[in-house]
Short mmCIF file of C-alpha atoms in Angstrom, two decimals:
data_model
loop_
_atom_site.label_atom_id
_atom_site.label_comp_id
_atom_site.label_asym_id
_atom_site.label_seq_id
_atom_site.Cartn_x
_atom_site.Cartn_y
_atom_site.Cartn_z
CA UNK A 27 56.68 48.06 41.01
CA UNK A 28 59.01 48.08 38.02
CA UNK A 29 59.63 51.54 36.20
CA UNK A 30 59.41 52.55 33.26
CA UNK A 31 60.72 55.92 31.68
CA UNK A 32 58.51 56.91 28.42
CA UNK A 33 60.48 59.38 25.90
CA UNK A 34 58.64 61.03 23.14
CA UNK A 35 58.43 64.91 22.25
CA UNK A 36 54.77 64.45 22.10
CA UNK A 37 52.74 65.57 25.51
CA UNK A 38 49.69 64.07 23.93
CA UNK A 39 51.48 60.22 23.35
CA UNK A 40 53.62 60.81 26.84
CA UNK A 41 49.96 60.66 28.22
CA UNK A 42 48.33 58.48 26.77
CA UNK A 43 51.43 55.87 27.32
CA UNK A 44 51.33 56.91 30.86
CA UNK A 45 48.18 56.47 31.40
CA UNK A 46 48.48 52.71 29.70
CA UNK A 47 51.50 51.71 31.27
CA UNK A 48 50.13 52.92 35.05
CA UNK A 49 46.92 49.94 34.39
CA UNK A 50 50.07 47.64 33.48
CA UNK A 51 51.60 48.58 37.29
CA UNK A 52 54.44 50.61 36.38
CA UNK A 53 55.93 53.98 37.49
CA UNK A 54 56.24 56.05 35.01
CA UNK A 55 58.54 59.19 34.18
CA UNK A 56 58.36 60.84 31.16
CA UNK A 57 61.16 62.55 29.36
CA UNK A 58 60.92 64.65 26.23
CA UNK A 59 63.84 64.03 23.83
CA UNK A 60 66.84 61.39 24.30
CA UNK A 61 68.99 63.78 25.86
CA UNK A 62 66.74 64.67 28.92
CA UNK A 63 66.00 60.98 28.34
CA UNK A 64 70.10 60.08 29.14
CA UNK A 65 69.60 62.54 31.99
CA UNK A 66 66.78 60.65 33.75
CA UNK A 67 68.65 57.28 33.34
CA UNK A 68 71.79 58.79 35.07
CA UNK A 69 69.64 59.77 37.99
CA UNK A 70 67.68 56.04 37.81
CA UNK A 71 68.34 53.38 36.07
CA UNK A 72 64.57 52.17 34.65
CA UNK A 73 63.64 48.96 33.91
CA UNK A 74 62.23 49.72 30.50
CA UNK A 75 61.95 52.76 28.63
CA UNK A 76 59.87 53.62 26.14
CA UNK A 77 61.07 54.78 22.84
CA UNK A 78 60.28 57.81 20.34
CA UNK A 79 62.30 58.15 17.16
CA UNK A 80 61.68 61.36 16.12
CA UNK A 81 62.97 64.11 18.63
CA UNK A 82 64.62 67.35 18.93
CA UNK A 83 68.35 67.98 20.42
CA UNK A 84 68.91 63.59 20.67
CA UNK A 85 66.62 61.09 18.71
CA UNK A 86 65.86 57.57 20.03
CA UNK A 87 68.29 55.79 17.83
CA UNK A 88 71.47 57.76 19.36
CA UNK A 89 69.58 57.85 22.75
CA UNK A 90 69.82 53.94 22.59
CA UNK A 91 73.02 53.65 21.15
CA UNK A 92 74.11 55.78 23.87
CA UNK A 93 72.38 53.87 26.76
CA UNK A 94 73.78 50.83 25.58
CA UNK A 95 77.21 52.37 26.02
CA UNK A 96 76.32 53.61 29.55
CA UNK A 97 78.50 52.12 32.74
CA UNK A 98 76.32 50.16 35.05
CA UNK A 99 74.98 46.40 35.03
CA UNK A 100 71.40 47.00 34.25
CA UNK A 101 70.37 46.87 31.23
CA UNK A 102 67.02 47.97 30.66
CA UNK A 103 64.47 47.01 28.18
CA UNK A 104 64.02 48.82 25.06
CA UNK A 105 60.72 49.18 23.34
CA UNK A 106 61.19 51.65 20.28
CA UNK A 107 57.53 53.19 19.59
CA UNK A 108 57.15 54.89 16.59
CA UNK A 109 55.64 56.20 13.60
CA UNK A 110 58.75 55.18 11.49
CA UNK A 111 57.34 51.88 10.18
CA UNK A 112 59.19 50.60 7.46
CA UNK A 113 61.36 47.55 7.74
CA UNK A 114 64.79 49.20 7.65
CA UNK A 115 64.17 51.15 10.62
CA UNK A 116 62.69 48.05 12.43
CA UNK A 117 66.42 46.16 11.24
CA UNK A 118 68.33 49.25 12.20
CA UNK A 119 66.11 49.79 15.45
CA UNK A 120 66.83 46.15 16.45
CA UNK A 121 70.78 46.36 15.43
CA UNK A 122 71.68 48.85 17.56
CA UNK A 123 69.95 47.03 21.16
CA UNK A 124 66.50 47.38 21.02
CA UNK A 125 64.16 44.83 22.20
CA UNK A 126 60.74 45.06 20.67
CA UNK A 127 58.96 47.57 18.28
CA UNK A 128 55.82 49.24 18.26
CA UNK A 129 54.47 50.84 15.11
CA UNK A 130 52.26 53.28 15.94
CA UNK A 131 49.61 54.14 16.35
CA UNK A 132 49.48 51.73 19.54
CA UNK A 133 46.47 50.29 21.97
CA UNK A 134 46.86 48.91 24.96
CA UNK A 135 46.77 45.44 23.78
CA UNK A 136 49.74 46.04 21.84
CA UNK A 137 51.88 47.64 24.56
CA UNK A 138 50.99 45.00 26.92
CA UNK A 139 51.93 41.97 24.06
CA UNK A 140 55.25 43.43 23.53
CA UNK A 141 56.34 43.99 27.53
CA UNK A 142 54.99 41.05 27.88
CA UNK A 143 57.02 39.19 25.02
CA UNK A 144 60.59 41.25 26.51
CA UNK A 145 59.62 39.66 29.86
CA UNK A 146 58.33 42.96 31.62
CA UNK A 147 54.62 41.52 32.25
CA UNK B 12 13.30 39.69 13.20
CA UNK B 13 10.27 37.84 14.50
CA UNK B 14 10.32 35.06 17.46
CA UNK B 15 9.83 32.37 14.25
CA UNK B 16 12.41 33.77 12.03
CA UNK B 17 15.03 34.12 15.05
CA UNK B 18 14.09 30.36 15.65
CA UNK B 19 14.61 29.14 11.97
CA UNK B 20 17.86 30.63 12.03
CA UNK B 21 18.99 29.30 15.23
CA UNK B 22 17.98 25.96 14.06
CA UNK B 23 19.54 26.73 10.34
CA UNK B 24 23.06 27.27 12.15
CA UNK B 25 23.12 24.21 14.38
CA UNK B 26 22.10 22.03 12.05
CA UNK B 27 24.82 22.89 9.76
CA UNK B 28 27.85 24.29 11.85
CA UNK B 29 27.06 22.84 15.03
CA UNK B 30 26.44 26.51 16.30
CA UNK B 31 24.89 27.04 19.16
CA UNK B 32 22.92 30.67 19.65
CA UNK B 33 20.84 31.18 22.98
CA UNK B 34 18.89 33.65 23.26
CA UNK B 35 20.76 36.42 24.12
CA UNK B 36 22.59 36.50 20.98
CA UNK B 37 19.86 37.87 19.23
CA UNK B 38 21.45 41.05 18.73
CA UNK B 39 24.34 39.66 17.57
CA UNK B 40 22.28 38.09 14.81
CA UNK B 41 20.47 41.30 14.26
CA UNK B 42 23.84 42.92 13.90
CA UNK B 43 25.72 40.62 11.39
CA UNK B 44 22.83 39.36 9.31
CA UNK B 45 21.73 42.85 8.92
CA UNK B 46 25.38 43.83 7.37
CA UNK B 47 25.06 41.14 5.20
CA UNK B 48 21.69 41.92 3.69
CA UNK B 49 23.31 45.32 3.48
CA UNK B 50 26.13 43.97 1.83
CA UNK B 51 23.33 42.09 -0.47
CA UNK B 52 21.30 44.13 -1.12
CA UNK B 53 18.67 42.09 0.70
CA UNK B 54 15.92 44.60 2.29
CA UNK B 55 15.59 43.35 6.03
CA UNK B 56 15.96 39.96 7.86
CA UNK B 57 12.39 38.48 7.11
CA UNK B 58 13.32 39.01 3.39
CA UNK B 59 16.46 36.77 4.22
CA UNK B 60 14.53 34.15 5.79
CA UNK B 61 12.38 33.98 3.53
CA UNK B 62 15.09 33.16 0.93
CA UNK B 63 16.48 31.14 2.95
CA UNK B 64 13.36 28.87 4.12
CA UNK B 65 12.89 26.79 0.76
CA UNK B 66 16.93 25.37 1.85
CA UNK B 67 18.00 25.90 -1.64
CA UNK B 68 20.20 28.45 -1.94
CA UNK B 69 23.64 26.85 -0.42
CA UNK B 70 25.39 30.15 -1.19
CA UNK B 71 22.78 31.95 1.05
CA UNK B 72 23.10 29.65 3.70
CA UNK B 73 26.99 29.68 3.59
CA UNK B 74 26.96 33.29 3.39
CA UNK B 75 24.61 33.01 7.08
CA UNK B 76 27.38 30.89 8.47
CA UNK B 77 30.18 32.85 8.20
CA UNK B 78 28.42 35.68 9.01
CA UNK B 79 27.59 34.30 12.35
CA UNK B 80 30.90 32.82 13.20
CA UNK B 81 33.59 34.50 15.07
CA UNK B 82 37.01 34.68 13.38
CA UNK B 83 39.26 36.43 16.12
CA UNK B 84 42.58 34.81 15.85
CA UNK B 85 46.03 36.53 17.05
CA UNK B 86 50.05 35.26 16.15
CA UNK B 87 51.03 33.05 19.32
CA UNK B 88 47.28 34.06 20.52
CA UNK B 89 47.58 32.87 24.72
CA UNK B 90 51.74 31.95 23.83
CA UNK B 91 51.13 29.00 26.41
CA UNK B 92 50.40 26.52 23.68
CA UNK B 93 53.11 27.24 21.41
CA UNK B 94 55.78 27.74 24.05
CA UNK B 95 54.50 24.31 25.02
CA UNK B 96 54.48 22.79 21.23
CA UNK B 97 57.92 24.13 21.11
CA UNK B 98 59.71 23.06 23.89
CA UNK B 99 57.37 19.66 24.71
CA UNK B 100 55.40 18.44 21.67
CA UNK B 101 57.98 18.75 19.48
CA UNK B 102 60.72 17.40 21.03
CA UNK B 103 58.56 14.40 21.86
CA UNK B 104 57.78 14.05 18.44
CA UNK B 105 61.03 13.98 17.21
CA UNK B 106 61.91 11.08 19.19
CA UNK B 107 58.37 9.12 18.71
CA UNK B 108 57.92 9.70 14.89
CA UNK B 109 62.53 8.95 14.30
CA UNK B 110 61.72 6.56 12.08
CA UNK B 111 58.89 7.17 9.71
CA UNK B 112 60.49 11.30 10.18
CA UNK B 113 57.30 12.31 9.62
CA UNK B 114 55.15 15.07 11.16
CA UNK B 115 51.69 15.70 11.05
CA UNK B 116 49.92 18.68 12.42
CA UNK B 117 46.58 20.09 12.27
CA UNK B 118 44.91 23.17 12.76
CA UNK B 119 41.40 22.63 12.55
CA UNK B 120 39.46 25.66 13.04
CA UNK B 121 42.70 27.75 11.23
CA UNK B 122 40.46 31.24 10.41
CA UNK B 123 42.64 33.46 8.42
CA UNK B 124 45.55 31.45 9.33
CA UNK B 125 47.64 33.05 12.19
CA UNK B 126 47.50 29.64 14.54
CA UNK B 127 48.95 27.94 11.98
CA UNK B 128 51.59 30.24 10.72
CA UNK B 129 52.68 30.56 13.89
CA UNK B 130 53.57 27.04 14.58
CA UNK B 131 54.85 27.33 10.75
CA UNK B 132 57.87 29.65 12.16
CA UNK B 133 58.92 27.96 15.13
CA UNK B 134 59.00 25.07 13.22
CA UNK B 135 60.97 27.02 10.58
CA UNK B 136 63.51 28.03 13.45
CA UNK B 137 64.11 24.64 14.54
CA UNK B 138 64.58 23.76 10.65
CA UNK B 139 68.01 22.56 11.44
CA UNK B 140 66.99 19.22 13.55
CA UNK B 141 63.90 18.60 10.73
CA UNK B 142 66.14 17.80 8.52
CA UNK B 143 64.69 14.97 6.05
CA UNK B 144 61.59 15.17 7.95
CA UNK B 145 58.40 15.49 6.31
CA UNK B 146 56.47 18.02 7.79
CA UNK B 147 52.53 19.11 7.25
CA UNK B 148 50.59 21.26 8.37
CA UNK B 149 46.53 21.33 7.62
CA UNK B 150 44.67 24.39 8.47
CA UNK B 151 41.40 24.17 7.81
CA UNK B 152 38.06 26.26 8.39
CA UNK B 153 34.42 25.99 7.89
CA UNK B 154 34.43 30.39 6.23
CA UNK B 155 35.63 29.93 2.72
CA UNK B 156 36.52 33.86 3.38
CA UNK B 157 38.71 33.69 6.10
CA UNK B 158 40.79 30.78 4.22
CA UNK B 159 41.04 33.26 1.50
CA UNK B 160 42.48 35.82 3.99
CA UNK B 161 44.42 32.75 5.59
CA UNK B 162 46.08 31.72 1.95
CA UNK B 163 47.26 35.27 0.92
CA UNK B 164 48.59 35.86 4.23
CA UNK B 165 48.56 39.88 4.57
CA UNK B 166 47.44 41.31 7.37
CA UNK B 167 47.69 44.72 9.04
CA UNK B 168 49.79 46.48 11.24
CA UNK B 169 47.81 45.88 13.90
CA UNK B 170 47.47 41.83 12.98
CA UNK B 171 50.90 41.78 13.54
CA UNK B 172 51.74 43.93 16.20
CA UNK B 173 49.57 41.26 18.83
CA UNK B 174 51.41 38.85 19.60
CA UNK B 175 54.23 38.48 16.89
CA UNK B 176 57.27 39.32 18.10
CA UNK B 177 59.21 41.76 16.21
CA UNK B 178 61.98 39.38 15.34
CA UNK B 179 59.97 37.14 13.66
CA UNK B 180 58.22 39.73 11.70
CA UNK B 181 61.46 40.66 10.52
CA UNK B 182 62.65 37.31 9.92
CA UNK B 183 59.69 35.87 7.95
CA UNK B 184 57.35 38.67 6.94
CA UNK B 185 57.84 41.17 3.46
CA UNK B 186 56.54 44.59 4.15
CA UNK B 187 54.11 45.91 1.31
CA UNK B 188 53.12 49.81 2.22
CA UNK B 189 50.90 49.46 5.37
CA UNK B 190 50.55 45.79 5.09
CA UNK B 191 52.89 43.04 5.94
CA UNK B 192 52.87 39.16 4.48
CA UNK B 193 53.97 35.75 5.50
CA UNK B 194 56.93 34.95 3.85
CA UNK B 195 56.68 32.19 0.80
CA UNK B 196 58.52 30.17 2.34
CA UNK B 197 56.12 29.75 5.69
CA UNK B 198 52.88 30.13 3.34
CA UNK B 199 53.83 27.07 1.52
CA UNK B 200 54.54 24.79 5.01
CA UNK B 201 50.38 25.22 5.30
CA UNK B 202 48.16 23.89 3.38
CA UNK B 203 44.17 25.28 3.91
CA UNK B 204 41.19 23.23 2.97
CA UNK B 205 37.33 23.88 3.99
CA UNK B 206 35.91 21.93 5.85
CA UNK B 207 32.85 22.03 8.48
CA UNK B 208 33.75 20.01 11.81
CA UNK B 209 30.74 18.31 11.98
CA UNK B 210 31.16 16.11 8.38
CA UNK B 211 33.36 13.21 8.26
CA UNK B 212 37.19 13.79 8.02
CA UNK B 213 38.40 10.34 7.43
CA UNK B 214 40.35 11.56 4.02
CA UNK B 215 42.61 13.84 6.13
CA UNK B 216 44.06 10.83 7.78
CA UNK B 217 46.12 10.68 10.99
CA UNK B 218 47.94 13.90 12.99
CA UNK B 219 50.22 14.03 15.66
CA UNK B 220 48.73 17.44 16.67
CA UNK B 221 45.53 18.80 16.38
CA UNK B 222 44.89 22.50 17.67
CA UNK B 223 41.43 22.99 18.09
CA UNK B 224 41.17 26.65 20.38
CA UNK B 225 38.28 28.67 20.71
CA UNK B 226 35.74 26.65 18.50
CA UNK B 227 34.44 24.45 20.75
CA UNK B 228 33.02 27.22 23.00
CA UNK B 229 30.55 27.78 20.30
CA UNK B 230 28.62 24.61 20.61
CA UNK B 231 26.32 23.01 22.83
CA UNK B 232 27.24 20.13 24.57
CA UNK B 233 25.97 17.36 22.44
CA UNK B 234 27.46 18.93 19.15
CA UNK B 235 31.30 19.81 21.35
CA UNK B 236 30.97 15.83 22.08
CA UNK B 237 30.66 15.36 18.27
CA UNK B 238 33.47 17.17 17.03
CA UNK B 239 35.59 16.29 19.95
CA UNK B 240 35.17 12.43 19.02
CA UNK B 241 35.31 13.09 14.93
CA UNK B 242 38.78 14.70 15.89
CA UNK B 243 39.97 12.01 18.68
CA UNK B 244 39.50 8.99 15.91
CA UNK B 245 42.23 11.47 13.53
CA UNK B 246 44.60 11.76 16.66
CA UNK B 247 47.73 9.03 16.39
CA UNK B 248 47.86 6.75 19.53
CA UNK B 249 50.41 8.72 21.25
CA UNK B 250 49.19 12.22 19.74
CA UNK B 251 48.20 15.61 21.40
CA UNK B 252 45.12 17.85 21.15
CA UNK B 253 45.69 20.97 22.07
CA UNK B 254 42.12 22.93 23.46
CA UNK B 255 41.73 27.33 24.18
CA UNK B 256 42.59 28.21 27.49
CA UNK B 257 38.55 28.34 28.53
CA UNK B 258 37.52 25.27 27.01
CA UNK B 259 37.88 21.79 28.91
CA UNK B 260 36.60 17.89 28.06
CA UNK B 261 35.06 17.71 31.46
CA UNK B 262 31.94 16.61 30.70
CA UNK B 263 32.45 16.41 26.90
CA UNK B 264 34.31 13.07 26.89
CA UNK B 265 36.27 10.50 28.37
CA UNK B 266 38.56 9.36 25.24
CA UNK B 267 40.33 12.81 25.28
CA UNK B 268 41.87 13.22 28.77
CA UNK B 269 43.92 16.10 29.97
CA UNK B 270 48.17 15.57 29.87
CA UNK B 271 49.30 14.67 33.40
CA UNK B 272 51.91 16.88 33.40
CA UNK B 273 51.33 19.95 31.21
CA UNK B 274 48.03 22.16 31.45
CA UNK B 275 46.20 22.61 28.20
CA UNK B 276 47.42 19.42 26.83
CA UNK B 277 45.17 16.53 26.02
CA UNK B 278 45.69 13.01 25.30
CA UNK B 279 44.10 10.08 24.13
CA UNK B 280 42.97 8.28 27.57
CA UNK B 281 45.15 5.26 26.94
CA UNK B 282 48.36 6.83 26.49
CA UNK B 283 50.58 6.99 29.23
CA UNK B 284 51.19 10.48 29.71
CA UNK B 285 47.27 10.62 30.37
CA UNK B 286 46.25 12.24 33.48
CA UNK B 287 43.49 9.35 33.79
CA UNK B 288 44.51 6.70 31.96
CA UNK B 289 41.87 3.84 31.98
CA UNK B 290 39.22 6.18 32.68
CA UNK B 291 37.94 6.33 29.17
CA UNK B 292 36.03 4.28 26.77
CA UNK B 293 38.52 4.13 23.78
CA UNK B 294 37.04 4.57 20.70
CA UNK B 295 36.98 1.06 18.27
CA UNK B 296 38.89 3.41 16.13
CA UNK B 297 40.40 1.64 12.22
CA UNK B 298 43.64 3.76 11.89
CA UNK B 299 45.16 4.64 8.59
CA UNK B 300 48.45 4.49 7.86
CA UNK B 301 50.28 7.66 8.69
CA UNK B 302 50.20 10.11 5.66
CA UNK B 303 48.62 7.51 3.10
CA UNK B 304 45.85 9.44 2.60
CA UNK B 305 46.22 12.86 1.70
CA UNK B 306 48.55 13.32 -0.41
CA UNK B 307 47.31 14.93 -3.97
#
């Protein structure tokens, strides 16, 4: 069962992603900003995590840049979800080592299209 | 809607889209018909067969038909097919067609366009070994609406978000507030024409590849044999029809025959990648030079 960490300051989205990513067969933790985020990848390496812009103390653009700078050979998959929807975040997103983008709001169809398109499904 | 009006319209859409509605679609005609007369201004569905009994009114009838058909399309809807276009059609292709560099593809039941604009950016990407090549694509659809849709290429954030990956919608897509659009440049490798399956298509002339997914389900078994023969006499010799994941020729007809080595492929029965080569009773097709009749 792969595993996938799911980072967003919002209880309500951490749920709902959970409860998506569960029918897709994953384990899921949850973490609520990019630095308990960096703290749960320390501990375990996921396979993909699951990617909130927006959120106190570390945001998910210096959580990923500072993933991608962590020691280790995995490399898990990045899949930024977000409200921030315009195209220079998507470029910036994508620059820095992310792997896919969803603009939310998000469905279940959408979440499974992407993981499936990084090679997660 | 009465037992006779339900049967006029039944009969109304088969006899001029090849549609096929059983029974149990009533509510489904209930449903959409009723938006429309809502739309219309039309004050229930006996009004609307009444108008539509004297088989005057075109517009009306038109109006029925797309009502009635389904338009769900997705970018890279069931990937399969285009991984498969990409990394076997094409490369065939470009061997086959070296001389006459030519390429002719068509979508044939395009809706608003995402089939088609999809093989539009892989071919894009591989725009480096088309060089010189002449490449068309033909999308066309019975629903004069959805080609409108199809030709000014917007969709939402959802339309793209299925299917598309994010790289591409970077790549060939200009962002306009909550609503994103096919680049120019992909827009104008399709070109989108009406046209209803079941009337002749001799002035398209010849394609390498037809796509025809998730139309054929539609019809009964008589009208899929139809359109599956009206398409098989546009198909070069050596070309490929490419069917939805549910739909199959077993049954349908012998000319078409599935690709021996790759699922969801279909070939013309006397072509030797055929899985049943000499099976089927070729059709006494006249073939038109590639490309000599569509241009203009």
């Amino acid at each position: 069962m792969k595993y996938c960490l799911v980072v967003d300051d919002s209880a309500v989205i951490r749920k709902v992603a959970r409860r998506i990513l569960e029918g897709l067969q994953f384990r899921i933790a949850e973490a609520e900003d990019g630095a308990r985020a960096i703290d749960a990848c320390k501990g375990e390496m996921p396979d993909a995590v699951l990617l909130d812009w927006n959120m106190p103390i570390m945001d998910g653009y210096d959580f990923l840049r500072t993933l991608r700078q962590m020691p280790g050979g995995k490399r898990p998959k990045v899949v930024f979800c977000t409200t921030e929807n315009d195209i220079a975040h998507i470029a910036r997103a994508m620059h820095a080592g992310a792997d896919e983008y969803i603009m939310k709001p998000f469905d279940k169809e959408i979440v499974a299209s992407k993981f499936h398109q990084v090679g997660l499904l | 809607m009465t037992e006779a009006d339900f049967d006029f319209l039944r009969a109304l859409l088969h006899q001029r889209s090849g549609l096929s509605l059983s029974q149990d679609k009533r509510y489904l005609a209930e449903s959409r018909l009723g938006m429309l007369c809502r739309r219309r201004g039309i004050d229930g569905l006996s009004t609307l067969v009444q108008a539509l009994r004297p088989g005057t009114d075109l517009l009306l009838e038109n109006a029925v038909i797309e009502a009635m058909t389904t338009n769900e399309t997705l970018f890279f809807r069931d990937r399969t097919p285009f991984d498969l276009f990409r990394d076997v059609i094409l490369p065939e292709k470009l061997t086959a067609n070296a001389a006459s560099r030519t390429l002719r593809i068509w979508c044939a039941a395009v809706s608003t366009g995402q089939e088609a604009y999809s093989l539009a950016m892989i071919l894009d990407e591989m725009a480096a070994r088309l060089v010189g090549w002449k490449v068309e694509i033909l999308g066309t659809d019975i629903s004069s609406e959805v080609l409108e849709k199809a030709r000014a290429g917007i969709y939402s954030q959802f339309e793209v978000q299925r299917g598309l990956p994010i790289q591409m919608l970077l790549r060939h897509f200009r962002q306009d507030g909550d609503k994103w659009q096919v680049s120019e440049r992909i827009r104008a490798m399709v070109e989108l024409k009406p046209h209803n399956l079941l009337l002749p298509n001799s002035h398209f002339g010849q394609f390498d590849i037809i796509f025809c997914r998730n139309v054929l389900i539609y019809f009964d078994v008589p009208t899929k044999a139809k359109v599956m023969a009206a398409l098989a006499q546009r198909l070069t010799a050596d070309g490929v029809f490419v069917l939805g994941a549910a739909e199959t020729v077993i049954g349908i007809t012998t000319t078409i025959v599935p690709d021996k080595s790759h699922r969801g492929l279909y070939r013309e029965s006397r072509s030797s990648n055929a899985q049943s080569a000499g099976l089927g009773l070729p059709f006494d097709r006249t073939r038109t030079p590639t490309l000599s009749s569509v241009r203009g």
